[in-house]
Amino acid sequence: MSGNSFGKLFTVTTFGESHGLALGAIVDGCPPGMPLTEADLQIDLDRRKPGTSRHTTQRREPDTVRILSGVFEGKTTGTPIGLVIENVDQRSHDYGKIAEQFRPGHADYTYLQKYGIRDYRGGGRSSARETAMRVAAGAIARKWLRETLGVEIRGYLSQLGPIKLKGFDWSAVGQNPFFWPDSTQVPELEAFMDDLRKSGDSVGARVSVVATGCPPGWGEPVFDRLDAELAHALMSINAVKGVEIGSGFACVAARGTEFRDEMTPEGFLSNHAGGVLGGISTGQDIVAHIALKPTSSIRLPGQSVDLTGANCEVITTGRHDPCVGIRATPIAEAMMALTLIDHALRHRGQCGGVHTDTPIVPATVR
C-alpha cells in the first residue's frame, strides 16, 4: 500500500491499523545530537489520545509510545528512529455487522474498490487512530524546531459546529478539553456537545494552527511551495475537507488595497498571506486553518449498499467521536511541524550559505 510516507529530508512512514496489534512509525533524517526521550513524545500524545473527556470517543487507549531505535545515551544518532504504540482496547465485535455493509461517508467502499480487501475493524488503516503516530513523529520535529531555531507551533479549535470564537487567550487553550481559546465559552461548548451526543448525531469543526519564529526563506517555488506542501500535509489528516492559508477564502471579496500585506521598516502591517509569499516564508507567523467534516460513524440509521450492491440501512455501533475536530488540534500541529522541519533542512542544504544585505522586515509593527 503506497502513500504511507511523508517528507523529503525529514521523512515519516507510518504503519498499523485501528484494531491491529500496534501502530508504528519510522522517522528518518532527524539531525543527530538532540536530547530525546519517550516523555518528550508522550506530552503531545496525551493531548490527542481518546477517552480524555465525555465529549470524545470512550475508547481507552493509553497511547504509550516506545522508542525502538535511533536514540543512544539519550540523544538522537542521525539514524532512523523507530516508534511503536500498542493497541490495548480494541472491541472488534462492534464492527461485525459492517463487514457486509459500507458505512456512508466512510472509506469502506473506496478501500474495497481499490484493494479488493479491507480491514473493517474500526476502519482499519483509514481510522483516525493512525494519526497517533503522526503526533509522535511531529513531537520530534517540534522539539528540534523549538530548540534549534526557536520556532513555536500552537493550535486551537476555532469553531465547533455553529459556535464561533468570541475572544482569544492562548493560555486558555490547554485548560479545557476543546483546545478552545476563550474560557468563557466552555460551558456553551459542553452543553452543545452533551445535546449532540444524546441525539446520536455528529458535527464538524474548524482548527487553526500557527507557527511563530520562522525565518524568511523557507519553501521552494512552483511545485514545492511551502504553503502548497503545508496544505498537502493538513489535507492528509482524516476528515479534513478544506485547508485555508492565512485569510484564505476571504480574498474573494477583498480588494487588493485591503488584502496585500504592506511593509514598513518597522514591520508588516498585516498577514493575510499567512506568512508565505510565492511559496516562501516571509518571517511572519505561518497561519493555517482546516475544516473537518462531521463524523460519519454515527448510530442514526443511514442508507447504503452491502457487498452484493443491494440497498441496506446502516447503524454504526462502537465508540466514536461525535466531533473529530475536538482531538484534531495536536494532529494539525504535528503536520505543520513535519512540514516545517523538512523545509528547514532543505533550505539549509540548498541555501545555507546565502546572505543578503537587505534587512529582515519584522513580522509585525511593534
Short mmCIF file of C-alpha atoms in Angstrom, two decimals:
data_model
loop_
_atom_site.label_atom_id
_atom_site.label_comp_id
_atom_site.label_asym_id
_atom_site.label_seq_id
_atom_site.Cartn_x
_atom_site.Cartn_y
_atom_site.Cartn_z
CA MET A 1 0.00 0.00 0.00
CA SER A 2 1.75 3.14 -1.18
CA GLY A 3 1.36 6.68 0.12
CA ASN A 4 2.38 5.97 3.71
CA SER A 5 5.47 8.21 3.77
CA PHE A 6 5.78 11.98 4.13
CA GLY A 7 8.68 14.38 3.64
CA LYS A 8 11.90 14.57 1.59
CA LEU A 9 14.79 15.06 4.04
CA PHE A 10 12.89 14.56 7.29
CA THR A 11 10.66 11.60 6.44
CA VAL A 12 7.95 9.76 8.32
CA THR A 13 6.49 6.39 7.39
CA THR A 14 3.59 5.09 9.49
CA PHE A 15 2.09 1.63 9.72
CA GLY A 16 -0.67 -0.18 11.60
CA GLU A 17 -4.45 -0.40 11.78
CA SER A 18 -7.06 0.71 14.28
CA HIS A 19 -7.58 -2.78 15.69
CA GLY A 20 -4.20 -4.30 14.83
CA LEU A 21 -1.57 -5.25 17.39
CA ALA A 22 0.17 -1.89 17.26
CA LEU A 23 0.78 1.36 15.43
CA GLY A 24 4.26 2.32 14.37
CA ALA A 25 6.43 4.86 12.59
CA ILE A 26 9.90 5.19 11.16
CA VAL A 27 11.29 8.73 11.39
CA ASP A 28 14.35 9.24 9.21
CA GLY A 29 16.50 12.33 8.71
CA CYS A 30 16.37 13.70 12.24
CA PRO A 31 19.64 15.56 12.89
CA PRO A 32 21.94 13.85 15.43
CA GLY A 33 22.74 15.04 18.91
CA MET A 34 19.31 16.21 20.04
CA PRO A 35 18.29 15.02 23.51
CA LEU A 36 15.18 12.86 23.13
CA THR A 37 13.17 10.67 25.47
CA GLU A 38 9.80 8.95 25.29
CA ALA A 39 8.48 11.56 27.72
CA ASP A 40 9.14 14.26 25.09
CA LEU A 41 6.70 12.50 22.75
CA GLN A 42 4.16 11.45 25.36
CA ILE A 43 3.19 15.05 26.14
CA ASP A 44 1.56 15.56 22.75
CA LEU A 45 0.21 12.01 22.57
CA ASP A 46 -1.64 12.58 25.85
CA ARG A 47 -3.27 15.66 24.34
CA ARG A 48 -4.55 13.62 21.36
CA LYS A 49 -5.43 10.29 22.97
CA PRO A 50 -9.05 9.10 23.19
CA GLY A 51 -11.15 8.92 26.34
CA THR A 52 -9.87 12.14 27.91
CA SER A 53 -13.35 13.66 28.32
CA ARG A 54 -17.00 12.76 27.86
CA HIS A 55 -17.00 14.74 24.62
CA THR A 56 -14.74 12.30 22.73
CA THR A 57 -14.71 8.58 21.99
CA GLN A 58 -14.60 6.46 25.14
CA ARG A 59 -12.08 4.01 23.73
CA ARG A 60 -9.44 3.78 26.47
CA GLU A 61 -6.02 3.77 24.88
CA PRO A 62 -3.04 4.96 26.95
CA ASP A 63 -1.11 5.58 23.71
CA THR A 64 2.16 4.84 25.47
CA VAL A 65 4.98 5.28 22.97
CA ARG A 66 8.24 3.34 22.90
CA ILE A 67 11.40 4.41 21.08
CA LEU A 68 12.94 1.34 19.48
CA SER A 69 15.94 2.82 17.67
CA GLY A 70 17.76 5.97 16.64
CA VAL A 71 18.49 7.18 20.19
CA PHE A 72 21.63 6.34 22.17
CA GLU A 73 22.51 7.62 25.63
CA GLY A 74 19.53 9.96 25.45
CA LYS A 75 20.42 11.62 22.15
CA THR A 76 19.39 11.14 18.53
CA THR A 77 22.05 9.39 16.47
CA GLY A 78 21.01 10.54 13.00
CA THR A 79 19.81 7.03 12.15
CA PRO A 80 16.13 6.03 11.71
CA ILE A 81 14.02 6.45 14.84
CA GLY A 82 11.59 3.57 15.31
CA LEU A 83 8.41 4.28 17.29
CA VAL A 84 5.62 1.93 18.39
CA ILE A 85 2.33 2.26 20.28
CA GLU A 86 0.45 -0.90 21.23
CA ASN A 87 -3.34 -1.09 20.84
CA VAL A 88 -4.88 -2.35 24.08
CA ASP A 89 -8.62 -1.50 23.97
CA GLN A 90 -10.00 -2.87 20.71
CA ARG A 91 -13.59 -4.09 20.51
CA SER A 92 -13.64 -5.63 17.06
CA HIS A 93 -17.02 -7.31 17.65
CA ASP A 94 -18.63 -3.86 17.48
CA TYR A 95 -17.85 -3.87 13.74
CA GLY A 96 -19.05 -7.36 12.84
CA LYS A 97 -22.17 -6.19 11.02
CA ILE A 98 -20.43 -3.65 8.80
CA ALA A 99 -18.18 -6.39 7.41
CA GLU A 100 -21.00 -6.89 4.89
CA GLN A 101 -22.02 -3.23 4.58
CA PHE A 102 -20.49 0.11 3.66
CA ARG A 103 -20.83 2.97 6.12
CA PRO A 104 -21.96 6.08 4.20
CA GLY A 105 -19.37 8.84 4.25
CA HIS A 106 -16.59 6.45 5.28
CA ALA A 107 -13.71 4.87 3.35
CA ASP A 108 -15.18 1.34 3.45
CA TYR A 109 -16.40 1.40 -0.15
CA THR A 110 -13.34 3.10 -1.66
CA TYR A 111 -10.83 0.83 0.11
CA LEU A 112 -12.58 -2.30 -1.14
CA GLN A 113 -12.84 -0.97 -4.68
CA LYS A 114 -9.13 -0.07 -4.69
CA TYR A 115 -7.56 -3.08 -2.95
CA GLY A 116 -10.19 -5.81 -3.19
CA ILE A 117 -9.87 -6.35 0.56
CA ARG A 118 -10.46 -4.20 3.62
CA ASP A 119 -9.98 -4.36 7.36
CA TYR A 120 -13.45 -3.42 8.60
CA ARG A 121 -12.45 -3.39 12.29
CA GLY A 122 -12.66 0.24 13.30
CA GLY A 123 -11.93 1.32 9.75
CA GLY A 124 -8.53 -0.37 9.69
CA ARG A 125 -5.91 1.86 8.11
CA SER A 126 -8.44 4.62 7.32
CA SER A 127 -9.13 5.16 11.03
CA ALA A 128 -8.03 8.40 12.68
CA ARG A 129 -6.17 6.15 15.11
CA GLU A 130 -3.33 6.23 12.57
CA THR A 131 -2.73 9.87 13.48
CA ALA A 132 -1.25 8.89 16.84
CA MET A 133 2.00 8.12 15.03
CA ARG A 134 1.93 11.45 13.23
CA VAL A 135 1.70 13.17 16.60
CA ALA A 136 4.60 11.13 17.97
CA ALA A 137 6.75 11.94 14.93
CA GLY A 138 5.61 15.55 15.00
CA ALA A 139 6.77 15.86 18.61
CA ILE A 140 10.33 15.10 17.45
CA ALA A 141 10.06 17.77 14.75
CA ARG A 142 8.59 20.33 17.17
CA LYS A 143 11.37 19.75 19.67
CA TRP A 144 14.10 20.27 17.05
CA LEU A 145 12.43 23.36 15.60
CA ARG A 146 11.97 24.89 19.04
CA GLU A 147 15.39 24.10 20.50
CA THR A 148 17.43 24.71 17.36
CA LEU A 149 15.62 27.62 15.70
CA GLY A 150 13.21 28.99 18.30
CA VAL A 151 10.13 28.09 16.25
CA GLU A 152 6.95 27.54 18.26
CA ILE A 153 3.87 25.76 16.88
CA ARG A 154 0.49 26.09 18.56
CA GLY A 155 -3.06 25.27 17.56
CA TYR A 156 -6.60 25.71 18.78
CA LEU A 157 -10.19 24.86 17.95
CA SER A 158 -11.59 27.96 16.27
CA GLN A 159 -15.15 26.78 15.51
CA LEU A 160 -17.29 23.92 16.83
CA GLY A 161 -20.32 23.39 14.63
CA PRO A 162 -22.18 26.71 14.62
CA ILE A 163 -20.25 28.11 17.62
CA LYS A 164 -17.55 30.65 16.74
CA LEU A 165 -14.88 32.29 18.87
CA LYS A 166 -15.79 35.44 20.76
CA GLY A 167 -12.49 36.15 22.49
CA PHE A 168 -8.91 34.88 22.35
CA ASP A 169 -6.39 33.89 25.02
CA TRP A 170 -3.60 31.39 24.27
CA SER A 171 -3.34 30.47 27.94
CA ALA A 172 -6.92 29.14 27.90
CA VAL A 173 -6.24 26.56 25.17
CA GLY A 174 -4.64 23.99 27.46
CA GLN A 175 -7.17 24.48 30.24
CA ASN A 176 -10.18 22.79 28.62
CA PRO A 177 -10.81 19.59 26.62
CA PHE A 178 -11.76 21.54 23.48
CA PHE A 179 -8.46 23.42 22.97
CA TRP A 180 -10.69 26.50 22.94
CA PRO A 181 -9.01 29.90 23.49
CA ASP A 182 -11.94 31.57 25.28
CA SER A 183 -12.69 30.06 28.69
CA THR A 184 -15.98 31.97 29.00
CA GLN A 185 -17.45 29.91 26.14
CA VAL A 186 -16.54 26.46 27.51
CA PRO A 187 -19.91 25.92 29.28
CA GLU A 188 -21.65 26.66 25.97
CA LEU A 189 -19.47 24.12 24.20
CA GLU A 190 -20.14 21.49 26.88
CA ALA A 191 -23.89 21.97 26.66
CA PHE A 192 -23.80 21.79 22.87
CA MET A 193 -21.78 18.56 22.90
CA ASP A 194 -23.99 16.98 25.59
CA ASP A 195 -27.08 17.60 23.47
CA LEU A 196 -25.30 16.38 20.34
CA ARG A 197 -24.17 13.17 22.00
CA LYS A 198 -27.70 12.44 23.23
CA SER A 199 -29.09 12.97 19.73
CA GLY A 200 -26.70 10.39 18.27
CA ASP A 201 -25.55 12.79 15.57
CA SER A 202 -22.18 14.44 14.90
CA VAL A 203 -20.85 17.84 13.84
CA GLY A 204 -17.91 19.41 12.03
CA ALA A 205 -15.24 21.79 13.27
CA ARG A 206 -12.51 24.23 12.31
CA VAL A 207 -8.98 24.04 13.73
CA SER A 208 -6.33 26.76 13.40
CA VAL A 209 -2.58 26.29 13.76
CA VAL A 210 0.15 28.94 13.98
CA ALA A 211 3.95 28.78 13.77
CA THR A 212 5.92 31.71 15.16
CA GLY A 213 9.63 32.39 14.79
CA CYS A 214 10.12 31.00 11.27
CA PRO A 215 12.75 32.98 9.37
CA PRO A 216 12.16 34.25 5.84
CA GLY A 217 13.32 31.99 3.04
CA TRP A 218 11.83 28.57 3.78
CA GLY A 219 9.99 26.91 0.93
CA GLU A 220 10.56 26.45 -2.76
CA PRO A 221 9.00 28.00 -5.87
CA VAL A 222 6.43 26.38 -8.16
CA PHE A 223 5.56 22.79 -7.15
CA ASP A 224 7.10 22.56 -3.67
CA ARG A 225 5.79 25.84 -2.32
CA LEU A 226 5.74 25.95 1.46
CA ASP A 227 2.02 26.69 1.56
CA ALA A 228 1.29 24.01 -1.03
CA GLU A 229 3.11 21.34 0.96
CA LEU A 230 1.53 22.57 4.18
CA ALA A 231 -1.90 22.28 2.55
CA HIS A 232 -0.99 18.78 1.40
CA ALA A 233 0.08 17.81 4.92
CA LEU A 234 -3.05 19.18 6.57
CA MET A 235 -5.41 17.77 3.93
CA SER A 236 -3.95 14.32 4.60
CA ILE A 237 -5.50 14.32 8.08
CA ASN A 238 -8.60 12.17 8.38
CA ALA A 239 -11.92 14.03 7.88
CA VAL A 240 -10.27 17.25 6.63
CA LYS A 241 -12.22 18.62 3.66
CA GLY A 242 -10.78 22.12 3.44
CA VAL A 243 -7.50 23.95 4.08
CA GLU A 244 -7.02 27.69 4.29
CA ILE A 245 -3.69 29.52 4.45
CA GLY A 246 -3.87 32.89 6.20
CA SER A 247 -7.06 34.75 5.34
CA GLY A 248 -7.61 32.28 2.51
CA PHE A 249 -11.10 32.43 1.08
CA ALA A 250 -11.66 35.94 2.41
CA CYS A 251 -9.55 37.12 -0.53
CA VAL A 252 -12.51 36.51 -2.84
CA ALA A 253 -14.44 39.53 -1.56
CA ALA A 254 -11.40 41.65 -0.65
CA ARG A 255 -9.79 44.47 -2.62
CA GLY A 256 -6.09 44.50 -3.41
CA THR A 257 -5.63 47.54 -1.22
CA GLU A 258 -7.10 45.60 1.70
CA PHE A 259 -5.56 42.18 1.20
CA ARG A 260 -1.95 42.92 0.27
CA ASP A 261 0.36 42.79 3.26
CA GLU A 262 2.06 46.19 3.16
CA MET A 263 5.56 46.54 4.59
CA THR A 264 7.31 49.28 6.52
CA PRO A 265 10.80 49.34 8.05
CA GLU A 266 9.06 48.78 11.38
CA GLY A 267 7.27 45.63 10.20
CA PHE A 268 4.44 44.12 8.14
CA LEU A 269 1.09 45.85 8.55
CA SER A 270 -0.99 42.68 8.12
CA ASN A 271 -0.65 38.94 7.48
CA HIS A 272 -3.43 37.93 5.10
CA ALA A 273 -0.96 35.71 3.23
CA GLY A 274 -0.45 33.54 6.30
CA GLY A 275 3.31 34.08 6.36
CA VAL A 276 4.02 32.77 2.86
CA LEU A 277 4.60 34.71 -0.39
CA GLY A 278 5.48 32.98 -3.65
CA GLY A 279 5.70 29.71 -1.75
CA ILE A 280 8.45 31.08 0.54
CA SER A 281 8.16 32.12 4.18
CA THR A 282 8.16 35.85 4.95
CA GLY A 283 9.25 35.66 8.58
CA GLN A 284 5.72 36.34 9.78
CA ASP A 285 3.58 33.84 11.63
CA ILE A 286 2.65 30.91 9.40
CA VAL A 287 -1.11 30.51 9.80
CA ALA A 288 -3.37 27.73 8.53
CA HIS A 289 -6.91 26.57 9.18
CA ILE A 290 -8.58 23.22 8.48
CA ALA A 291 -12.24 22.27 8.15
CA LEU A 292 -13.17 18.81 9.44
CA LYS A 293 -16.37 17.09 8.38
CA PRO A 294 -18.87 15.60 10.84
CA THR A 295 -18.05 12.07 11.96
CA SER A 296 -19.52 9.55 9.52
CA SER A 297 -19.73 6.75 12.10
CA ILE A 298 -22.96 7.54 13.97
CA ARG A 299 -25.74 5.42 15.46
CA LEU A 300 -28.51 7.11 13.47
CA PRO A 301 -29.58 4.92 10.50
CA GLY A 302 -28.38 5.85 7.02
CA GLN A 303 -28.93 4.44 3.55
CA SER A 304 -26.14 2.48 1.87
CA VAL A 305 -25.43 -0.73 0.00
CA ASP A 306 -23.96 -4.09 1.02
CA LEU A 307 -21.29 -6.24 -0.63
CA THR A 308 -23.81 -7.52 -3.17
CA GLY A 309 -24.83 -3.99 -4.15
CA ALA A 310 -28.25 -4.33 -2.51
CA ASN A 311 -29.81 -1.46 -0.58
CA CYS A 312 -29.38 -1.60 3.19
CA GLU A 313 -29.70 0.53 6.30
CA VAL A 314 -26.51 1.11 8.29
CA ILE A 315 -26.33 1.85 12.00
CA THR A 316 -22.77 2.19 13.31
CA THR A 317 -22.15 0.83 16.79
CA GLY A 318 -18.96 1.14 18.80
CA ARG A 319 -17.18 4.14 20.28
CA HIS A 320 -16.75 7.21 18.11
CA ASP A 321 -16.02 10.92 18.40
CA PRO A 322 -19.20 13.00 17.93
CA CYS A 323 -16.81 15.72 16.69
CA VAL A 324 -13.40 14.63 15.41
CA GLY A 325 -12.24 18.24 15.47
CA ILE A 326 -12.01 18.24 19.25
CA ARG A 327 -8.93 15.97 19.17
CA ALA A 328 -7.52 17.29 15.90
CA THR A 329 -5.50 20.22 17.26
CA PRO A 330 -2.39 18.18 18.21
CA ILE A 331 -2.58 16.41 14.83
CA ALA A 332 -2.64 19.71 12.90
CA GLU A 333 0.29 20.96 14.99
CA ALA A 334 2.21 17.78 14.19
CA MET A 335 1.65 18.03 10.45
CA MET A 336 2.75 21.67 10.42
CA ALA A 337 5.86 20.71 12.40
CA LEU A 338 6.72 17.88 9.98
CA THR A 339 6.32 20.23 7.02
CA LEU A 340 8.43 22.99 8.56
CA ILE A 341 11.32 20.81 9.71
CA ASP A 342 11.54 19.24 6.26
CA HIS A 343 11.70 22.66 4.62
CA ALA A 344 14.14 23.96 7.24
CA LEU A 345 16.54 21.13 6.44
CA ARG A 346 16.02 21.52 2.68
CA HIS A 347 16.72 25.25 2.93
CA ARG A 348 19.83 24.61 5.00
CA GLY A 349 21.07 22.11 2.44
CA GLN A 350 20.49 24.31 -0.61
CA CYS A 351 20.86 27.88 0.64
CA GLY A 352 22.75 27.60 3.93
CA GLY A 353 25.46 29.99 2.73
CA VAL A 354 23.19 32.59 1.14
CA HIS A 355 23.45 36.12 2.59
CA THR A 356 21.69 39.35 1.64
CA ASP A 357 22.31 42.88 2.88
CA THR A 358 18.58 43.66 2.79
CA PRO A 359 17.33 43.97 6.39
CA ILE A 360 14.70 41.49 7.57
CA VAL A 361 11.31 43.16 7.91
CA PRO A 362 9.87 42.46 11.39
CA ALA A 363 6.86 40.15 11.43
CA THR A 364 4.64 42.88 12.89
CA VAL A 365 4.96 46.53 13.82
CA ARG A 366 5.94 46.74 17.47
#
